């Protein structure tokens, strides 16, 4: 991507990326969550074309983008943005596959219809948001939350950066239909499969210009966390309480569909 992020955690299984990874940068051998799920062919081709044009090495040296990822952890204060809301895919799945149970739990028809439509509007592609970030500022990391929800994606992001995180739980945009469905089923929206959202890490001085670009493009975003030293751990402020950031190795969707 433009201005090469220091690391990219991606969920597209793109042939050109695999080819470049095999011969272009040694970090492909590192256990990083990369190339996990095949997205739609149109979005995959767009990302493939973009990444295929990227020089993944530093002048042919052994230093790679993934090897640079720890620089984020050495620069506390970097901002973590969330583009989109949570949890788009999880809400749609529940509304589409568990509608009758939801009705029995008191969920109204308007909420179910809204959640069913999340797969189309806003949809689960993050290509536009990622490309706009790369074109606007120096991007230090990107990650698209999927299984395990936003909370688990934040854990993965911190692992990649070798950093801690201070998360503002009140700033996380939980979509209204998601909040209602999670309340009805007793789920934590931060652990619900969250395809359609994108995490972007930028330096503080890049936040105003990127925020303005997202606003102009009509893409909702929020600053939800800040990189902190690793020894401070991963913490979230929820309703005024400072708590450990939860991790969901078993997605909350499995409590409904499992």
PDB file of N, CA and C in Angstrom, residues 33-101:
ATOM      1  N   UNK A  33      -1.169 -13.382  11.768  1.00  0.00           N
ATOM      2  CA  UNK A  33      -2.466 -13.646  11.158  1.00  0.00           C
ATOM      3  C   UNK A  33      -2.561 -12.860   9.853  1.00  0.00           C
ATOM      4  N   UNK A  34      -2.422 -13.576   8.743  1.00  0.00           N
ATOM      5  CA  UNK A  34      -2.338 -12.946   7.439  1.00  0.00           C
ATOM      6  C   UNK A  34      -3.039 -13.844   6.451  1.00  0.00           C
ATOM      7  N   UNK A  35      -3.712 -13.317   5.503  1.00  0.00           N
ATOM      8  CA  UNK A  35      -4.298 -14.100   4.428  1.00  0.00           C
ATOM      9  C   UNK A  35      -5.203 -15.200   4.965  1.00  0.00           C
ATOM     10  N   UNK A  36      -6.203 -14.849   5.745  1.00  0.00           N
ATOM     11  CA  UNK A  36      -6.990 -15.856   6.439  1.00  0.00           C
ATOM     12  C   UNK A  36      -8.225 -16.297   5.675  1.00  0.00           C
ATOM     13  N   UNK A  37      -8.973 -15.378   5.142  1.00  0.00           N
ATOM     14  CA  UNK A  37     -10.252 -15.736   4.533  1.00  0.00           C
ATOM     15  C   UNK A  37     -10.378 -15.120   3.150  1.00  0.00           C
ATOM     16  N   UNK A  38     -10.940 -15.876   2.236  1.00  0.00           N
ATOM     17  CA  UNK A  38     -11.156 -15.364   0.886  1.00  0.00           C
ATOM     18  C   UNK A  38     -12.373 -14.455   0.875  1.00  0.00           C
ATOM     19  N   UNK A  39     -12.160 -13.221   0.469  1.00  0.00           N
ATOM     20  CA  UNK A  39     -13.270 -12.286   0.324  1.00  0.00           C
ATOM     21  C   UNK A  39     -13.825 -12.389  -1.083  1.00  0.00           C
ATOM     22  N   UNK A  40     -14.740 -11.542  -1.386  1.00  0.00           N
ATOM     23  CA  UNK A  40     -15.331 -11.534  -2.711  1.00  0.00           C
ATOM     24  C   UNK A  40     -14.279 -11.306  -3.781  1.00  0.00           C
ATOM     25  N   UNK A  41     -14.460 -11.903  -4.968  1.00  0.00           N
ATOM     26  CA  UNK A  41     -13.433 -11.816  -6.010  1.00  0.00           C
ATOM     27  C   UNK A  41     -13.130 -10.400  -6.460  1.00  0.00           C
ATOM     28  N   UNK A  42     -14.139  -9.521  -6.500  1.00  0.00           N
ATOM     29  CA  UNK A  42     -13.891  -8.156  -6.948  1.00  0.00           C
ATOM     30  C   UNK A  42     -13.003  -7.408  -5.958  1.00  0.00           C
ATOM     31  N   UNK A  43     -13.333  -7.522  -4.655  1.00  0.00           N
ATOM     32  CA  UNK A  43     -12.512  -6.866  -3.648  1.00  0.00           C
ATOM     33  C   UNK A  43     -11.117  -7.475  -3.602  1.00  0.00           C
ATOM     34  N   UNK A  44     -11.044  -8.788  -3.745  1.00  0.00           N
ATOM     35  CA  UNK A  44      -9.745  -9.456  -3.706  1.00  0.00           C
ATOM     36  C   UNK A  44      -8.856  -8.990  -4.850  1.00  0.00           C
ATOM     37  N   UNK A  45      -9.434  -8.820  -6.036  1.00  0.00           N
ATOM     38  CA  UNK A  45      -8.636  -8.369  -7.169  1.00  0.00           C
ATOM     39  C   UNK A  45      -8.110  -6.955  -6.950  1.00  0.00           C
ATOM     40  N   UNK A  46      -8.948  -6.095  -6.359  1.00  0.00           N
ATOM     41  CA  UNK A  46      -8.504  -4.730  -6.085  1.00  0.00           C
ATOM     42  C   UNK A  46      -7.299  -4.737  -5.148  1.00  0.00           C
ATOM     43  N   UNK A  47      -7.410  -5.507  -4.068  1.00  0.00           N
ATOM     44  CA  UNK A  47      -6.316  -5.550  -3.100  1.00  0.00           C
ATOM     45  C   UNK A  47      -5.095  -6.230  -3.701  1.00  0.00           C
ATOM     46  N   UNK A  48      -5.325  -7.265  -4.489  1.00  0.00           N
ATOM     47  CA  UNK A  48      -4.212  -7.957  -5.133  1.00  0.00           C
ATOM     48  C   UNK A  48      -3.425  -6.998  -6.020  1.00  0.00           C
ATOM     49  N   UNK A  49      -4.138  -6.215  -6.819  1.00  0.00           N
ATOM     50  CA  UNK A  49      -3.466  -5.274  -7.709  1.00  0.00           C
ATOM     51  C   UNK A  49      -2.658  -4.256  -6.920  1.00  0.00           C
ATOM     52  N   UNK A  50      -3.239  -3.767  -5.815  1.00  0.00           N
ATOM     53  CA  UNK A  50      -2.565  -2.750  -5.006  1.00  0.00           C
ATOM     54  C   UNK A  50      -1.307  -3.315  -4.362  1.00  0.00           C
ATOM     55  N   UNK A  51      -1.424  -4.495  -3.761  1.00  0.00           N
ATOM     56  CA  UNK A  51      -0.283  -5.063  -3.049  1.00  0.00           C
ATOM     57  C   UNK A  51       0.783  -5.545  -4.027  1.00  0.00           C
ATOM     58  N   UNK A  52       0.358  -6.015  -5.212  1.00  0.00           N
ATOM     59  CA  UNK A  52       1.331  -6.467  -6.205  1.00  0.00           C
ATOM     60  C   UNK A  52       2.221  -5.327  -6.671  1.00  0.00           C
ATOM     61  N   UNK A  53       1.736  -4.085  -6.573  1.00  0.00           N
ATOM     62  CA  UNK A  53       2.531  -2.922  -6.976  1.00  0.00           C
ATOM     63  C   UNK A  53       3.447  -2.440  -5.853  1.00  0.00           C
ATOM     64  N   UNK A  54       3.326  -3.042  -4.683  1.00  0.00           N
ATOM     65  CA  UNK A  54       4.066  -2.562  -3.515  1.00  0.00           C
ATOM     66  C   UNK A  54       5.430  -3.224  -3.426  1.00  0.00           C
ATOM     67  N   UNK A  55       6.451  -2.435  -3.123  1.00  0.00           N
ATOM     68  CA  UNK A  55       7.782  -2.963  -2.863  1.00  0.00           C
ATOM     69  C   UNK A  55       7.840  -3.363  -1.398  1.00  0.00           C
ATOM     70  N   UNK A  56       7.885  -4.668  -1.167  1.00  0.00           N
ATOM     71  CA  UNK A  56       7.773  -5.153   0.212  1.00  0.00           C
ATOM     72  C   UNK A  56       9.109  -5.194   0.947  1.00  0.00           C
ATOM     73  N   UNK A  57      10.201  -4.841   0.287  1.00  0.00           N
ATOM     74  CA  UNK A  57      11.498  -4.931   0.944  1.00  0.00           C
ATOM     75  C   UNK A  57      12.135  -3.561   1.054  1.00  0.00           C
ATOM     76  N   UNK A  58      13.086  -3.444   1.929  1.00  0.00           N
ATOM     77  CA  UNK A  58      13.819  -2.201   2.122  1.00  0.00           C
ATOM     78  C   UNK A  58      15.129  -2.299   1.348  1.00  0.00           C
ATOM     79  N   UNK A  59      15.102  -1.877   0.074  1.00  0.00           N
ATOM     80  CA  UNK A  59      16.317  -1.893  -0.728  1.00  0.00           C
ATOM     81  C   UNK A  59      16.925  -3.269  -0.870  1.00  0.00           C
ATOM     82  N   UNK A  60      16.084  -4.296  -0.848  1.00  0.00           N
ATOM     83  CA  UNK A  60      16.576  -5.651  -1.012  1.00  0.00           C
ATOM     84  C   UNK A  60      17.167  -6.238   0.254  1.00  0.00           C
ATOM     85  N   UNK A  61      17.099  -5.505   1.355  1.00  0.00           N
ATOM     86  CA  UNK A  61      17.665  -5.998   2.601  1.00  0.00           C
ATOM     87  C   UNK A  61      16.719  -6.981   3.260  1.00  0.00           C
ATOM     88  N   UNK A  62      17.146  -7.529   4.374  1.00  0.00           N
ATOM     89  CA  UNK A  62      16.342  -8.509   5.088  1.00  0.00           C
ATOM     90  C   UNK A  62      15.300  -7.847   5.986  1.00  0.00           C
ATOM     91  N   UNK A  63      15.345  -6.521   6.077  1.00  0.00           N
ATOM     92  CA  UNK A  63      14.366  -5.840   6.922  1.00  0.00           C
ATOM     93  C   UNK A  63      13.038  -5.771   6.182  1.00  0.00           C
ATOM     94  N   UNK A  64      11.973  -6.281   6.792  1.00  0.00           N
ATOM     95  CA  UNK A  64      10.681  -6.335   6.122  1.00  0.00           C
ATOM     96  C   UNK A  64       9.661  -5.516   6.885  1.00  0.00           C
ATOM     97  N   UNK A  65       8.505  -5.369   6.249  1.00  0.00           N
ATOM     98  CA  UNK A  65       7.427  -4.632   6.909  1.00  0.00           C
ATOM     99  C   UNK A  65       7.029  -5.293   8.207  1.00  0.00           C
ATOM    100  N   UNK A  66       6.923  -6.616   8.197  1.00  0.00           N
ATOM    101  CA  UNK A  66       6.489  -7.292   9.405  1.00  0.00           C
ATOM    102  C   UNK A  66       7.549  -7.186  10.494  1.00  0.00           C
ATOM    103  N   UNK A  67       8.816  -7.170  10.101  1.00  0.00           N
ATOM    104  CA  UNK A  67       9.878  -7.050  11.093  1.00  0.00           C
ATOM    105  C   UNK A  67       9.905  -5.656  11.703  1.00  0.00           C
ATOM    106  N   UNK A  68       9.337  -4.678  11.025  1.00  0.00           N
ATOM    107  CA  UNK A  68       9.306  -3.317  11.548  1.00  0.00           C
ATOM    108  C   UNK A  68       8.152  -3.101  12.516  1.00  0.00           C
ATOM    109  N   UNK A  69       7.277  -4.076  12.660  1.00  0.00           N
ATOM    110  CA  UNK A  69       6.035  -3.840  13.392  1.00  0.00           C
ATOM    111  C   UNK A  69       6.272  -3.418  14.830  1.00  0.00           C
ATOM    112  N   UNK A  70       7.387  -3.855  15.414  1.00  0.00           N
ATOM    113  CA  UNK A  70       7.634  -3.514  16.814  1.00  0.00           C
ATOM    114  C   UNK A  70       7.923  -2.035  17.014  1.00  0.00           C
ATOM    115  N   UNK A  71       8.188  -1.300  15.920  1.00  0.00           N
ATOM    116  CA  UNK A  71       8.418   0.132  16.059  1.00  0.00           C
ATOM    117  C   UNK A  71       7.194   0.835  16.630  1.00  0.00           C
ATOM    118  N   UNK A  72       6.009   0.288  16.371  1.00  0.00           N
ATOM    119  CA  UNK A  72       4.793   0.890  16.916  1.00  0.00           C
ATOM    120  C   UNK A  72       4.822   0.815  18.443  1.00  0.00           C
ATOM    121  N   UNK A  73       5.211  -0.342  18.939  1.00  0.00           N
ATOM    122  CA  UNK A  73       5.278  -0.504  20.382  1.00  0.00           C
ATOM    123  C   UNK A  73       6.302   0.387  21.039  1.00  0.00           C
ATOM    124  N   UNK A  74       7.267   0.864  20.248  1.00  0.00           N
ATOM    125  CA  UNK A  74       8.296   1.758  20.781  1.00  0.00           C
ATOM    126  C   UNK A  74       7.888   3.218  20.672  1.00  0.00           C
ATOM    127  N   UNK A  75       6.677   3.459  20.157  1.00  0.00           N
ATOM    128  CA  UNK A  75       6.212   4.834  19.976  1.00  0.00           C
ATOM    129  C   UNK A  75       4.837   5.005  20.607  1.00  0.00           C
ATOM    130  N   UNK A  76       4.756   4.951  21.949  1.00  0.00           N
ATOM    131  CA  UNK A  76       3.455   5.125  22.606  1.00  0.00           C
ATOM    132  C   UNK A  76       2.810   6.436  22.202  1.00  0.00           C
ATOM    133  N   UNK A  77       1.496   6.420  22.157  1.00  0.00           N
ATOM    134  CA  UNK A  77       0.754   7.605  21.767  1.00  0.00           C
ATOM    135  C   UNK A  77       0.150   7.491  20.393  1.00  0.00           C
ATOM    136  N   UNK A  78       0.565   6.497  19.614  1.00  0.00           N
ATOM    137  CA  UNK A  78      -0.063   6.300  18.321  1.00  0.00           C
ATOM    138  C   UNK A  78      -1.558   6.044  18.532  1.00  0.00           C
ATOM    139  N   UNK A  79      -2.361   6.533  17.600  1.00  0.00           N
ATOM    140  CA  UNK A  79      -3.808   6.448  17.719  1.00  0.00           C
ATOM    141  C   UNK A  79      -4.356   5.234  16.968  1.00  0.00           C
ATOM    142  N   UNK A  80      -5.363   4.598  17.541  1.00  0.00           N
ATOM    143  CA  UNK A  80      -6.037   3.466  16.902  1.00  0.00           C
ATOM    144  C   UNK A  80      -7.440   3.908  16.531  1.00  0.00           C
ATOM    145  N   UNK A  81      -7.720   3.905  15.233  1.00  0.00           N
ATOM    146  CA  UNK A  81      -9.033   4.301  14.732  1.00  0.00           C
ATOM    147  C   UNK A  81      -9.828   3.064  14.345  1.00  0.00           C
ATOM    148  N   UNK A  82     -11.120   3.137  14.525  1.00  0.00           N
ATOM    149  CA  UNK A  82     -12.028   2.112  14.023  1.00  0.00           C
ATOM    150  C   UNK A  82     -12.896   2.752  12.953  1.00  0.00           C
ATOM    151  N   UNK A  83     -12.820   2.207  11.740  1.00  0.00           N
ATOM    152  CA  UNK A  83     -13.662   2.673  10.649  1.00  0.00           C
ATOM    153  C   UNK A  83     -14.834   1.704  10.529  1.00  0.00           C
ATOM    154  N   UNK A  84     -16.054   2.254  10.542  1.00  0.00           N
ATOM    155  CA  UNK A  84     -17.240   1.398  10.570  1.00  0.00           C
ATOM    156  C   UNK A  84     -17.646   1.110  12.001  1.00  0.00           C
ATOM    157  N   UNK A  85     -18.688   0.317  12.155  1.00  0.00           N
ATOM    158  CA  UNK A  85     -19.173  -0.024  13.491  1.00  0.00           C
ATOM    159  C   UNK A  85     -19.102  -1.516  13.724  1.00  0.00           C
ATOM    160  N   UNK A  86     -19.491  -1.933  14.923  1.00  0.00           N
ATOM    161  CA  UNK A  86     -19.534  -3.357  15.258  1.00  0.00           C
ATOM    162  C   UNK A  86     -20.950  -3.728  15.703  1.00  0.00           C
ATOM    163  N   UNK A  87     -21.356  -4.931  15.489  1.00  0.00           N
ATOM    164  CA  UNK A  87     -20.636  -5.941  14.697  1.00  0.00           C
ATOM    165  C   UNK A  87     -21.496  -6.245  13.473  1.00  0.00           C
ATOM    166  N   UNK A  88     -21.039  -5.808  12.308  1.00  0.00           N
ATOM    167  CA  UNK A  88     -21.847  -5.870  11.096  1.00  0.00           C
ATOM    168  C   UNK A  88     -22.224  -7.308  10.744  1.00  0.00           C
ATOM    169  N   UNK A  89     -21.206  -8.154  10.567  1.00  0.00           N
ATOM    170  CA  UNK A  89     -21.499  -9.523  10.121  1.00  0.00           C
ATOM    171  C   UNK A  89     -22.240 -10.325  11.183  1.00  0.00           C
ATOM    172  N   UNK A  90     -21.812 -10.202  12.438  1.00  0.00           N
ATOM    173  CA  UNK A  90     -22.464 -10.967  13.495  1.00  0.00           C
ATOM    174  C   UNK A  90     -23.924 -10.612  13.648  1.00  0.00           C
ATOM    175  N   UNK A  91     -24.245  -9.333  13.584  1.00  0.00           N
ATOM    176  CA  UNK A  91     -25.641  -8.899  13.697  1.00  0.00           C
ATOM    177  C   UNK A  91     -26.474  -9.460  12.558  1.00  0.00           C
ATOM    178  N   UNK A  92     -25.927  -9.396  11.343  1.00  0.00           N
ATOM    179  CA  UNK A  92     -26.662  -9.894  10.181  1.00  0.00           C
ATOM    180  C   UNK A  92     -26.902 -11.390  10.274  1.00  0.00           C
ATOM    181  N   UNK A  93     -25.904 -12.128  10.739  1.00  0.00           N
ATOM    182  CA  UNK A  93     -26.061 -13.583  10.860  1.00  0.00           C
ATOM    183  C   UNK A  93     -27.150 -13.942  11.864  1.00  0.00           C
ATOM    184  N   UNK A  94     -27.146 -13.265  12.995  1.00  0.00           N
ATOM    185  CA  UNK A  94     -28.160 -13.559  14.005  1.00  0.00           C
ATOM    186  C   UNK A  94     -29.551 -13.238  13.477  1.00  0.00           C
ATOM    187  N   UNK A  95     -29.688 -12.064  12.842  1.00  0.00           N
ATOM    188  CA  UNK A  95     -30.996 -11.651  12.341  1.00  0.00           C
ATOM    189  C   UNK A  95     -31.502 -12.567  11.234  1.00  0.00           C
ATOM    190  N   UNK A  96     -30.597 -13.086  10.425  1.00  0.00           N
ATOM    191  CA  UNK A  96     -31.000 -13.934   9.308  1.00  0.00           C
ATOM    192  C   UNK A  96     -31.271 -15.372   9.738  1.00  0.00           C
ATOM    193  N   UNK A  97     -30.519 -15.859  10.716  1.00  0.00           N
ATOM    194  CA  UNK A  97     -30.614 -17.272  11.054  1.00  0.00           C
ATOM    195  C   UNK A  97     -31.352 -17.551  12.363  1.00  0.00           C
ATOM    196  N   UNK A  98     -31.539 -16.541  13.168  1.00  0.00           N
ATOM    197  CA  UNK A  98     -32.175 -16.762  14.473  1.00  0.00           C
ATOM    198  C   UNK A  98     -33.313 -15.769  14.699  1.00  0.00           C
ATOM    199  N   UNK A  99     -34.014 -15.410  13.633  1.00  0.00           N
ATOM    200  CA  UNK A  99     -35.049 -14.378  13.743  1.00  0.00           C
ATOM    201  C   UNK A  99     -36.160 -14.776  14.704  1.00  0.00           C
ATOM    202  N   UNK A 100     -36.609 -16.019  14.626  1.00  0.00           N
ATOM    203  CA  UNK A 100     -37.734 -16.437  15.479  1.00  0.00           C
ATOM    204  C   UNK A 100     -37.337 -16.416  16.949  1.00  0.00           C
ATOM    205  N   UNK A 101     -36.140 -16.886  17.251  1.00  0.00           N
ATOM    206  CA  UNK A 101     -35.662 -16.831  18.632  1.00  0.00           C
ATOM    207  C   UNK A 101     -35.550 -15.386  19.092  1.00  0.00           C
TER     208      UNK A 101
END
